XYZ file of C-alpha atoms in Angstrom:
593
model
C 69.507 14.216 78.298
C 72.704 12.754 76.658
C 70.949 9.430 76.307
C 67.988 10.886 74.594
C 69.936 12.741 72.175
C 71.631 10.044 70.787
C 68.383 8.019 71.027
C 66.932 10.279 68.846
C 69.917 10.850 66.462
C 69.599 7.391 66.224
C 65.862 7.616 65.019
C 66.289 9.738 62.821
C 69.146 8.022 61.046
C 66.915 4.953 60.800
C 64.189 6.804 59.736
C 65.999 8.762 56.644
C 67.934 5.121 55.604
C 64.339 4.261 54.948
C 63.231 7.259 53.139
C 66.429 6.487 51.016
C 65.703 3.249 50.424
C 61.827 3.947 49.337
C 62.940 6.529 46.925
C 64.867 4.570 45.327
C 62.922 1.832 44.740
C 60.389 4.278 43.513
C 62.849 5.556 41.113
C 63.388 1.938 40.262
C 60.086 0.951 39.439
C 58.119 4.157 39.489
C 54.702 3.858 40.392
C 51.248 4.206 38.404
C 50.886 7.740 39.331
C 53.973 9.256 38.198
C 53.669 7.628 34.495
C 53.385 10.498 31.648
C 50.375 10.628 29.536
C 50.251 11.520 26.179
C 48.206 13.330 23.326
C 46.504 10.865 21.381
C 45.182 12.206 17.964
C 42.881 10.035 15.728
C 43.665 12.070 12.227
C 41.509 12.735 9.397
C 38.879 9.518 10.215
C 41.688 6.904 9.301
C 41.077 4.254 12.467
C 41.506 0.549 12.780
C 40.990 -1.551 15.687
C 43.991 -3.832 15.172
C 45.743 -0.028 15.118
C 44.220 1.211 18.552
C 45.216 -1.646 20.652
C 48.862 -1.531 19.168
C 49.035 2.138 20.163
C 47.993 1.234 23.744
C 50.187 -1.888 23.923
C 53.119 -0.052 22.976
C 51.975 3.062 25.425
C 51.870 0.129 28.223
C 55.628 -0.913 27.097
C 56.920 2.102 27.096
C 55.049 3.046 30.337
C 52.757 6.046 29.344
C 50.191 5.846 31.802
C 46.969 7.634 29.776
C 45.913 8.356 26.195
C 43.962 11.855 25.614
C 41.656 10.962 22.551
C 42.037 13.686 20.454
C 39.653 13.776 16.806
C 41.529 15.838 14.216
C 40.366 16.739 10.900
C 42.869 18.909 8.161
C 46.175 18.403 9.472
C 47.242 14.927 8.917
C 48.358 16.060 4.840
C 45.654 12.549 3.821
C 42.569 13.124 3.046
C 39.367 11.840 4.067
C 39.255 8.258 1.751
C 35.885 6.294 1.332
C 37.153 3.964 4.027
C 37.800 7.025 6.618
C 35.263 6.773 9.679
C 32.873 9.563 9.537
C 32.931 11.020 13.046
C 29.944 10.373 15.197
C 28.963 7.256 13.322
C 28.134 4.242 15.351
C 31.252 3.135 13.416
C 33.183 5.923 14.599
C 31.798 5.189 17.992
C 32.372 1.968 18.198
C 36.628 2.790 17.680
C 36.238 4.891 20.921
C 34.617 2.067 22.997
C 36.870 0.189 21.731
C 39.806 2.247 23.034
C 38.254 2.555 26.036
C 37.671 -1.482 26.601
C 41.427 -2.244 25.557
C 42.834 0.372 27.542
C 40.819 -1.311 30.620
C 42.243 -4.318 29.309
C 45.837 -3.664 29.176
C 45.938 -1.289 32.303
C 46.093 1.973 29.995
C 44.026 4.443 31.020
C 42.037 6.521 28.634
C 41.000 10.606 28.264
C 38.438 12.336 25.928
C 38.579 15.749 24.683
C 35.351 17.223 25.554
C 34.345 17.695 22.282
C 35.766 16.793 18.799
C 38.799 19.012 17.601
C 41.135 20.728 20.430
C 39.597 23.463 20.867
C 37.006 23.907 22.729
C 33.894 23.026 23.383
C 30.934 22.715 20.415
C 29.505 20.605 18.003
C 26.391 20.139 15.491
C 24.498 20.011 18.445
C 24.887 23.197 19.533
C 22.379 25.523 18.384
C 22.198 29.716 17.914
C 20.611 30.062 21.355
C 22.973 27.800 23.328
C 26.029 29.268 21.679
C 28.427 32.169 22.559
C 26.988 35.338 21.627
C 27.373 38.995 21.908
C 25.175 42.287 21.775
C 24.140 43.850 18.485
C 22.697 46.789 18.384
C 21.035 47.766 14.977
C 19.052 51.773 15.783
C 16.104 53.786 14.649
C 16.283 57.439 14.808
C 12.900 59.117 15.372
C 11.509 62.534 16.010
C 8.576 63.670 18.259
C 5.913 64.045 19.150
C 4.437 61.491 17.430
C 2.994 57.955 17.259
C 4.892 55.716 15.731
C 3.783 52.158 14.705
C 6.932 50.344 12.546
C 9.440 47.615 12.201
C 12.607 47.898 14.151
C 15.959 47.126 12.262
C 16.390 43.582 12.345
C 19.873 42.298 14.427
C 21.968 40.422 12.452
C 22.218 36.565 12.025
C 20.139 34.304 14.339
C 19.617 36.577 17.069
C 17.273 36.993 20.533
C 16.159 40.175 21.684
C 17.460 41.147 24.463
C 15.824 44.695 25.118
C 14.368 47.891 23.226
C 15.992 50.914 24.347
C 15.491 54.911 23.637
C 17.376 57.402 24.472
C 17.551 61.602 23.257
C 19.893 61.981 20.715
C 23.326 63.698 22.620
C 24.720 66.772 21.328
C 26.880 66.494 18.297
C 25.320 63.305 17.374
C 25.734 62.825 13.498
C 27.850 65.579 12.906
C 31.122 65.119 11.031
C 33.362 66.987 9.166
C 33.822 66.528 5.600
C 36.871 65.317 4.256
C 38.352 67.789 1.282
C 41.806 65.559 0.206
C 43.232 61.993 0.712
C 46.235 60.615 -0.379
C 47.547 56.859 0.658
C 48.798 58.252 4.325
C 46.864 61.269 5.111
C 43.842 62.580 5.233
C 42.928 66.006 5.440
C 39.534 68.273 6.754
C 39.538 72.220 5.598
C 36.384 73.580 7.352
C 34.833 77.264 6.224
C 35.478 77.949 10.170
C 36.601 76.750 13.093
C 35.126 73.238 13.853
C 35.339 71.811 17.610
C 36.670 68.265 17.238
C 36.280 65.529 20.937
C 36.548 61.934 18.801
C 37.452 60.657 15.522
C 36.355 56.920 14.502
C 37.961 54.717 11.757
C 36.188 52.215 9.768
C 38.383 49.921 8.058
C 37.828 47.880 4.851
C 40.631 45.488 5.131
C 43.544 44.306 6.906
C 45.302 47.100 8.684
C 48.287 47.902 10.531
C 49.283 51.357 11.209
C 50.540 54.293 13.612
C 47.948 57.261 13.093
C 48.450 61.176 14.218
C 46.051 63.475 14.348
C 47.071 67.011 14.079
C 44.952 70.503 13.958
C 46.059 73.810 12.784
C 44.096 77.363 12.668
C 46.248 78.858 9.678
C 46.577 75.722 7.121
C 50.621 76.004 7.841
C 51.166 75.329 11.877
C 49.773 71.324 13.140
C 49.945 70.681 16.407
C 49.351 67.114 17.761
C 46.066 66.114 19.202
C 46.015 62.461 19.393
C 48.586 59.626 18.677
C 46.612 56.406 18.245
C 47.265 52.467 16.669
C 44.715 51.236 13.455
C 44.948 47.692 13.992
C 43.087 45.320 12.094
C 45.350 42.882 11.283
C 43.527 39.958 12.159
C 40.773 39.676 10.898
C 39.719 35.931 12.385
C 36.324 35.725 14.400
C 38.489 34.224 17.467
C 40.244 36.999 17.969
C 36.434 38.864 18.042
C 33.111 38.652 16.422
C 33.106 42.120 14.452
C 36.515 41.819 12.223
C 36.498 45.130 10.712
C 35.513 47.077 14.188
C 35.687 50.569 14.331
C 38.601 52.342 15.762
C 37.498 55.393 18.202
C 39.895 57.657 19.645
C 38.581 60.396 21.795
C 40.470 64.183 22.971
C 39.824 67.155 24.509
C 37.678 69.445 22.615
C 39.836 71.055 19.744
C 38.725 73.825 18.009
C 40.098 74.196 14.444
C 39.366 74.976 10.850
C 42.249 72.609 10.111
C 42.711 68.949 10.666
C 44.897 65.856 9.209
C 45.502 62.820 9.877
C 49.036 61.355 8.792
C 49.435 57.285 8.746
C 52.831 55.962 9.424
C 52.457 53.611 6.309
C 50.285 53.391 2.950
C 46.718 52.106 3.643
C 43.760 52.031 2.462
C 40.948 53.118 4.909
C 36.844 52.998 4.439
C 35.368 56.208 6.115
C 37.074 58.440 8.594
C 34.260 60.328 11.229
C 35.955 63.293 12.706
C 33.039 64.647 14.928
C 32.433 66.677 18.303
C 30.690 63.743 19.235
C 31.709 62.646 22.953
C 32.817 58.438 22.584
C 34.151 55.802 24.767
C 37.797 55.328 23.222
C 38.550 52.027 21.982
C 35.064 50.986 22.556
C 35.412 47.862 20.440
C 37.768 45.864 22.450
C 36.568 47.292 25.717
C 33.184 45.535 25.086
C 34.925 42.908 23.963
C 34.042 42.181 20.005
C 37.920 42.831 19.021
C 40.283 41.715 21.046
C 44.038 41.231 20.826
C 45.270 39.976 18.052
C 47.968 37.650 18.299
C 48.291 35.130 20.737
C 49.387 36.510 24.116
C 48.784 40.119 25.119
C 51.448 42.496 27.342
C 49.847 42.240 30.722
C 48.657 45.780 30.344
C 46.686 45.666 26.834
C 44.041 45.754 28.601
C 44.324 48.683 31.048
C 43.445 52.160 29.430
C 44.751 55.542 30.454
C 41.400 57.795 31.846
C 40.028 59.561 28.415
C 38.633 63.228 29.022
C 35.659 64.247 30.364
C 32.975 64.977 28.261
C 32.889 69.011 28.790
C 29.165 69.755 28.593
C 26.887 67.598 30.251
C 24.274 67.416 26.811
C 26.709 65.163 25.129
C 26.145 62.394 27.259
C 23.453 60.614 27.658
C 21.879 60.972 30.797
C 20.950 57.438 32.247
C 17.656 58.419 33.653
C 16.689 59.488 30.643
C 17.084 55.673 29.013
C 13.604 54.310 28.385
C 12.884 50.503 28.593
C 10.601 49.815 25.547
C 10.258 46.138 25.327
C 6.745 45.929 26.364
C 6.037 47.693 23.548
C 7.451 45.556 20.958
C 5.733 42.905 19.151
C 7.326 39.475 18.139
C 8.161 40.369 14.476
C 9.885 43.747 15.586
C 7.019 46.141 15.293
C 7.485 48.870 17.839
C 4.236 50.868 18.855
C 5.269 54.349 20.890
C 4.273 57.676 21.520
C 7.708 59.308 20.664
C 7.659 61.995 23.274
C 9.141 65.732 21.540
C 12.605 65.944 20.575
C 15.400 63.353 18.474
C 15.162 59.821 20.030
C 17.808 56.968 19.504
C 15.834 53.709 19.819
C 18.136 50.414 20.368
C 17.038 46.908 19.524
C 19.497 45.194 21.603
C 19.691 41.636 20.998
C 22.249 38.326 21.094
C 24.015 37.265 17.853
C 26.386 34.436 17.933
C 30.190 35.006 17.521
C 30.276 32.463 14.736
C 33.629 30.488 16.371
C 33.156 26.490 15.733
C 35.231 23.601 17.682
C 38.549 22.893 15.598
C 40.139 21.033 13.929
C 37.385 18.793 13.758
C 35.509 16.462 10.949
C 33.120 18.536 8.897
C 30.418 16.420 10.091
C 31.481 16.661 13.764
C 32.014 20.300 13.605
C 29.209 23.214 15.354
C 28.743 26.452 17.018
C 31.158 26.680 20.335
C 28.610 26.547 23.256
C 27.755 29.437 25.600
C 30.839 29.769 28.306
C 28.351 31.566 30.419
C 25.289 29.305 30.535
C 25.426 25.688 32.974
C 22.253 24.497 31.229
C 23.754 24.958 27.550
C 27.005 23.005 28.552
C 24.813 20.336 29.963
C 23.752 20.041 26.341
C 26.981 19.987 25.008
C 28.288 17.506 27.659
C 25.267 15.076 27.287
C 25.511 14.952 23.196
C 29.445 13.906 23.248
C 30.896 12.979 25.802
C 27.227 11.873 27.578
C 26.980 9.528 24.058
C 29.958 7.576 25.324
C 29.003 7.002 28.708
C 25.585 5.620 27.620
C 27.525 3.558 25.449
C 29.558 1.555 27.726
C 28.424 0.063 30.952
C 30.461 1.855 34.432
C 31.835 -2.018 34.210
C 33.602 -1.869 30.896
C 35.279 1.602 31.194
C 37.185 1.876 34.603
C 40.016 3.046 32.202
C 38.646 6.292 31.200
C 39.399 8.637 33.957
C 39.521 12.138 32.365
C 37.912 14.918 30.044
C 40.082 17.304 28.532
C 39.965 21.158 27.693
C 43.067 22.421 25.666
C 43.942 25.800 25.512
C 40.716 28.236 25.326
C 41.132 29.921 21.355
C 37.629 30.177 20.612
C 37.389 34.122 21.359
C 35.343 36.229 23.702
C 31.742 36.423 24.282
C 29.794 39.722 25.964
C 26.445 38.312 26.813
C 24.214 35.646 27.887
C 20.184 34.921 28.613
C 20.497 35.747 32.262
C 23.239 38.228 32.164
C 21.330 41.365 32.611
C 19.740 39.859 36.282
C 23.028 38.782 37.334
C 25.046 41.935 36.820
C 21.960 43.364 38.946
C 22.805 40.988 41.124
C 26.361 40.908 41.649
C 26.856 44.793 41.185
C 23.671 46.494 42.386
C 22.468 48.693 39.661
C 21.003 48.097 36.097
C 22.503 47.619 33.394
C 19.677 48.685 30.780
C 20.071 52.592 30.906
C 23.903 51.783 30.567
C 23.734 49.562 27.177
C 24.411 52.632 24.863
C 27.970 52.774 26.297
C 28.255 49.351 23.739
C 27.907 51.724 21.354
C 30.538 53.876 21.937
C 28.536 56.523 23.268
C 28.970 58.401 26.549
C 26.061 57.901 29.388
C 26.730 59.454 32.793
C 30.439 60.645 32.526
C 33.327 58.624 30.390
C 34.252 57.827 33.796
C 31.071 55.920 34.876
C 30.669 54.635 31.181
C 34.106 53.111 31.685
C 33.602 51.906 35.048
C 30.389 50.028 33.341
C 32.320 48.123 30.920
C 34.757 47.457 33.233
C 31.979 45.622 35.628
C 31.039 43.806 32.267
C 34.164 42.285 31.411
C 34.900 41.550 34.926
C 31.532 39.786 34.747
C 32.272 37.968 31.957
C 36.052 36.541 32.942
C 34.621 35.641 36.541
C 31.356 33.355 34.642
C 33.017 31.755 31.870
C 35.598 30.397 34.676
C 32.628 29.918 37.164
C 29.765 28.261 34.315
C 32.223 27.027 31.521
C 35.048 25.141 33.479
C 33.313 25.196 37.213
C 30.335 23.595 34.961
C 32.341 21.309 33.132
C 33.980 19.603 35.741
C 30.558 19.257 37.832
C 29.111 17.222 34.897
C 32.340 15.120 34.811
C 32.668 15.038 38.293
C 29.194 13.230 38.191
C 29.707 10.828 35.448
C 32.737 9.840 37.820
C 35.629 11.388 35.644
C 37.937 14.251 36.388
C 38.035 17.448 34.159
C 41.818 18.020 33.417
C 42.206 21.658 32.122
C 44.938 23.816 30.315
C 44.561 26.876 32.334
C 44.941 30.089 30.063
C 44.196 30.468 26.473
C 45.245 32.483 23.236
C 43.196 34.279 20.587
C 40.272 36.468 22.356
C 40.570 34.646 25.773
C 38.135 36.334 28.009
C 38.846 35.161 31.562
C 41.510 35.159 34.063
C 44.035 32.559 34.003
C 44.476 31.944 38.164
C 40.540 31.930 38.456
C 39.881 29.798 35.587
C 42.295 27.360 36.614
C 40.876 27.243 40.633
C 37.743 25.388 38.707
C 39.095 22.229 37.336
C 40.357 18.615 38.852
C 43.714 18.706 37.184
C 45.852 21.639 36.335
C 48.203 22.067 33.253
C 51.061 24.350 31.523
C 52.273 23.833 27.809
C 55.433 24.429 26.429
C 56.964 23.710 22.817
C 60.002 22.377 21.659
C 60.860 25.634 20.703
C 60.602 29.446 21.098
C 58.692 31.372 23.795
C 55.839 29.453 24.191
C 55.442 28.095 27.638
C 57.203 30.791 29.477
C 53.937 32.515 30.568
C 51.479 28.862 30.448
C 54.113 26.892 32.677
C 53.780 29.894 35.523
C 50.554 30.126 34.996
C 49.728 26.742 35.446
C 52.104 26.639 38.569
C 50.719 29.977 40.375
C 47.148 28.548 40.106
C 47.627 25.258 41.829
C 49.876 26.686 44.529
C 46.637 29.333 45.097
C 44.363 26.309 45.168
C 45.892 23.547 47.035
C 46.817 20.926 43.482
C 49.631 19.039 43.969
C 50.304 17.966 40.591
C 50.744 20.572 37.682
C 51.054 19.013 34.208
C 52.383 20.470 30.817
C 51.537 19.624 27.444
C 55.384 19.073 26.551
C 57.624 19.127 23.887
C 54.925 20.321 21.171
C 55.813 21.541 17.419
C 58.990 22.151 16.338
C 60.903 21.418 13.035
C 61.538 17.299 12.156
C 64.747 16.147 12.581
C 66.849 18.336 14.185
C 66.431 17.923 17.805
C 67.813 14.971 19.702
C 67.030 13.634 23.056
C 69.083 15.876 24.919
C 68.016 18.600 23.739
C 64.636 17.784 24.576
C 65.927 16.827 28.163
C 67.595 20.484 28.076
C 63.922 21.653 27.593
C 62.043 19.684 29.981
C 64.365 20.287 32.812
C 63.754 23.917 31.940
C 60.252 23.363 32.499
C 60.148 21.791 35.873
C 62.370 24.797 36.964
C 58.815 27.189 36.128
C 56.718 24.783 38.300
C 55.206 21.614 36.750
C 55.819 18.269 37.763
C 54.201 15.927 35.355
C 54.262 15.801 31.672
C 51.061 14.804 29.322
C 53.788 14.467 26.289
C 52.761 15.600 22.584
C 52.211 13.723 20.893
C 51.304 10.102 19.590
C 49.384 9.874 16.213
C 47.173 7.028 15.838
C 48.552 4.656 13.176
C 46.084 2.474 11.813
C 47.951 0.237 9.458
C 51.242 -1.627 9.675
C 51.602 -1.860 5.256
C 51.904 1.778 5.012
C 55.119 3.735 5.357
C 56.177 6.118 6.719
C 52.367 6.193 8.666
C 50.490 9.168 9.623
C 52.303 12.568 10.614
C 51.171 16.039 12.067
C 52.886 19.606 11.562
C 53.622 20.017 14.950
């Protein structure tokens, strides 16, 4: 027993003295595989060739192991001379093979960004029905009985119709009361009687930022509170949602007063103000999705609501078996022909608009509609017309270097619908979602609870498929060209999935965290958490981004980084290395951050 001990003490002695020595020849001479890559952005059009295979000799001498192409338009401070490359050119082209050749060449390997700009994924190729969209839904009102032969209200922008929906009109419907003063913060009802009050709704005209209260009184003198609620439209950028100016609904318990006012905690100018005994889903607007937050990262909870009150008569909701499906009986050009049974009908024309968000920063010329996140077949499109242009370009011979396509950050905002989503929801959640699309208008069907419960199921929907369809789809097609799909897990501005899922889609897994301030703190964990859940080894961060010139030094950046392996990542992909295309010109090209 005595002899075998020391046997294997022995072992293991020998076996650690050559661990030791491995790891520090490693350390020495550190493999391929643990090189950093880099950012590589092509500014503004200005490329040379002579410029591209200095950039990748001196990325081979300083022992960056991969450039991520990157084409930027706006930010570079130069503008766009005769000479510039216009983007997509055969010109233009021809720089990328050429990047991609030298790089096989000098042993430099080579990434793409999957579409021009960093964010995200679109182009002039992509056209109003293969881009993101979201439900309009422009109504008739109609009374009956009656035949009625007409034109609907046409959705706005390019749009597809979806479905044609009627419904009776709920109790309270179009009621308001009338406003008597208004000063710059307040507003104030005086009704001949007592008026029952459940929701008010704010339309704004402009940027807004405020703290509202909503008070009622029965004598003029005495308010008491009824509702504390945020107007914010402060951002009024399509990424952040397609309807800017959304209305802001907040819903009570019915209040019966002849007095109401509502006091803003600043000056602001407000379009109209609906106080109504209307039943409405509170905050209806960013729980379908079309505003969302607006700055970059939400509090984990934005997007939890407290349980609103119950509608308290069953006539101001409507009732979902009472939805009618009406398609059938429109024509092409929007004519509707019905038999409007007796009563006050609400008839939807449901249809898909697109959000309007574009890929940026990218050339004019190189710059389109983002595509679906929800549709395989539309990505396909948007793979084939990019990234699919290089691969025809270059024989599999003549581009072993280029290993990866790359999706920043998401920033492009949410989307709410797609041309199969109605089937699928049946699918995945076992009930239709037709007699349910008036909740997108803020209106109650069934109870607020099952209302809410409905647009709950939709957003989940919606994070689960763009994670599924837009990155699960997106590494597929690279994963078949023979690339890898390496993927900044999380996004900013509207993002409408879930970080851990979206990242259990992709090849390669990364963070980001800049030279400064907070960002990084939640993108580093993030990054880390999803590749512990899915079994990836390596987590990457875009490091050391922005930050002011000149007044950080190496250590400090070492300070940094060190703080960024201690929230999980292991590799960097560092920010970043501007293409310089001449040698005569001083001080060369430059970025902001």
């Amino acid at each position: 027993m005595i002899n075998l001990s020391l046997l294997l003490v022995a072992m293991s002695a020998l076996h650690g003295g050559a661990a030791t020595d491995d790891l520090q020849s490693k350390f020495l001479s550190p493999p391929d595989n643990t090189k950093p890559r880099c950012y590589w952005y092509w500014m503004d059009g200005h490329i040379t060739k002579e410029g591209i295979t200095k950039d990748l000799e001196m990325m081979r001498r300083v022992g960056i192991g991969e450039g991520y192409i990157g084409v930027i338009s706006g930010q570079s401070g130069l503008p766009a001379t005769p000479d510039a490359a216009k983007a997509l050119s055969d010109e233009w082209w021809g720089f990328i093979e050429h990047a991609v050749r030298e790089g096989t060449r000098l042993g430099v390997d080579i990434g793409l960004f999957n579409s021009p700009g960093w964010s995200q994924s679109g182009g002039p190729w992509v056209t109003p029905q293969k881009a993101m969209r979201y439900v309009t839904l422009p109504e008739k009102r109609l009374t009956g009985p009656q035949h009625f032969e007409g034109k609907l209200p046409v959705p706005q922008g390019d749009f597809q119709d979806i479905a044609v929906l009627a419904f009776p009109v709920p109790e309270g419907e179009g009621v308001v009361a009338k406003e008597t003063a208004r000063t710059p913060n307040s507003i104030t009802f005086e009704l001949p009687e007592p008026f029952t009050a459940r929701s008010i709704t704010v339309y704004p005209i402009q940027k807004v930022k405020v703290t509202a209260e909503l008070q009622s009184s029965t004598d003029g003198q005495q308010f008491t509170t009824v509702k504390k609620f945020d107007i914010d439209r402060h951002n009024l950028e399509i990424n952040v949602g397609p309807v800017p100016l959304a209305p802001i609904v907040a819903s009570f318990p019915a209040t019966a007063a002849r007095y109401f006012k509502l006091t803003l905690s600043e000056a602001c100018e407000l379009g109209e103000v609906q106080l109504s005994p209307a039943a409405r889903v509170e905050s209806y607007a960013e729980k379908t999705l079309v505003k969302m937050f607006q700055d970059p990262l939400p509090p984990f909870d934005f997007y939890s609501w407290a349980a609103q009150p119950e509608v308290d008569a069953a006539n101001l909701a409507v009732k979902p078996e009472t939805v009618v499906n009406l398609t059938s009986h429109m024509s092409p050009d929007g004519t509707l022909k019905w038999d409007v049974p007796a009563g006050d009908w609400i008839v939807l024309r449901t249809a898909m608009t697109p959000t309007g968000t574009k890929n940026s920063p990218s050339p004019p010329e190189a710059t389109g509609l983002e595509v679906d996140k929800m549709n395989r077949a539309a990505l396909k499109t948007h793979f084939d017309s990019y990234v699919g242009e290089l691969l025809r370009r270059i024989p599999a011979s003549e581009r072993t270097a280029w290993k990866h396509v790359v999706a920043d950050s998401y920033e492009m905002g949410p989307q709410n619908w797609t041309d199969d989503f109605a089937a699928d929801f049946s699918s995945r959640y076992g009930y239709d979602p037709m007699p349910w699309m008036p909740v997108l208008t803020g209106r109650i069907v069934g109870s607020a609870d099952q209302s809410n419960r409905f647009l709950w199921d939709m957003r989940r929907m919606v994070a689960d498929r763009v994670a599924k369809d837009y990155v699960g789809g997106l590494r597929d097609l690279c994963n078949e060209a023979g690339l890898k799909m390496w993927l900044e897990n999380y996004g900013h501005w509207g993002y409408p999935s879930e970080f851990l899922k979206y990242g259990g889609y992709c090849d390669e897994i990364s963070g980001e965290f800049w030279v400064e301030g907070s960002l990084g703190t939640i993108e580093l964990r993030d990054a880390a958490s999803a590749a512990h859940i899915y079994g990836k080894p390596i987590v990457w961060a875009e490091a050391f981004t922005g930050g002011p010139a000149f007044v950080n030094t190496p250590r400090d950046f070492k300070a940094r980084g060190d703080w960024a392996f201690c929230e999980g990542i292991n590799q960097f992909v560092l920010h970043v290395v501007i293409h310089q295309p001449w040698d005569d010109k001083k001080p060369g090209i430059n970025a902001p951050w």
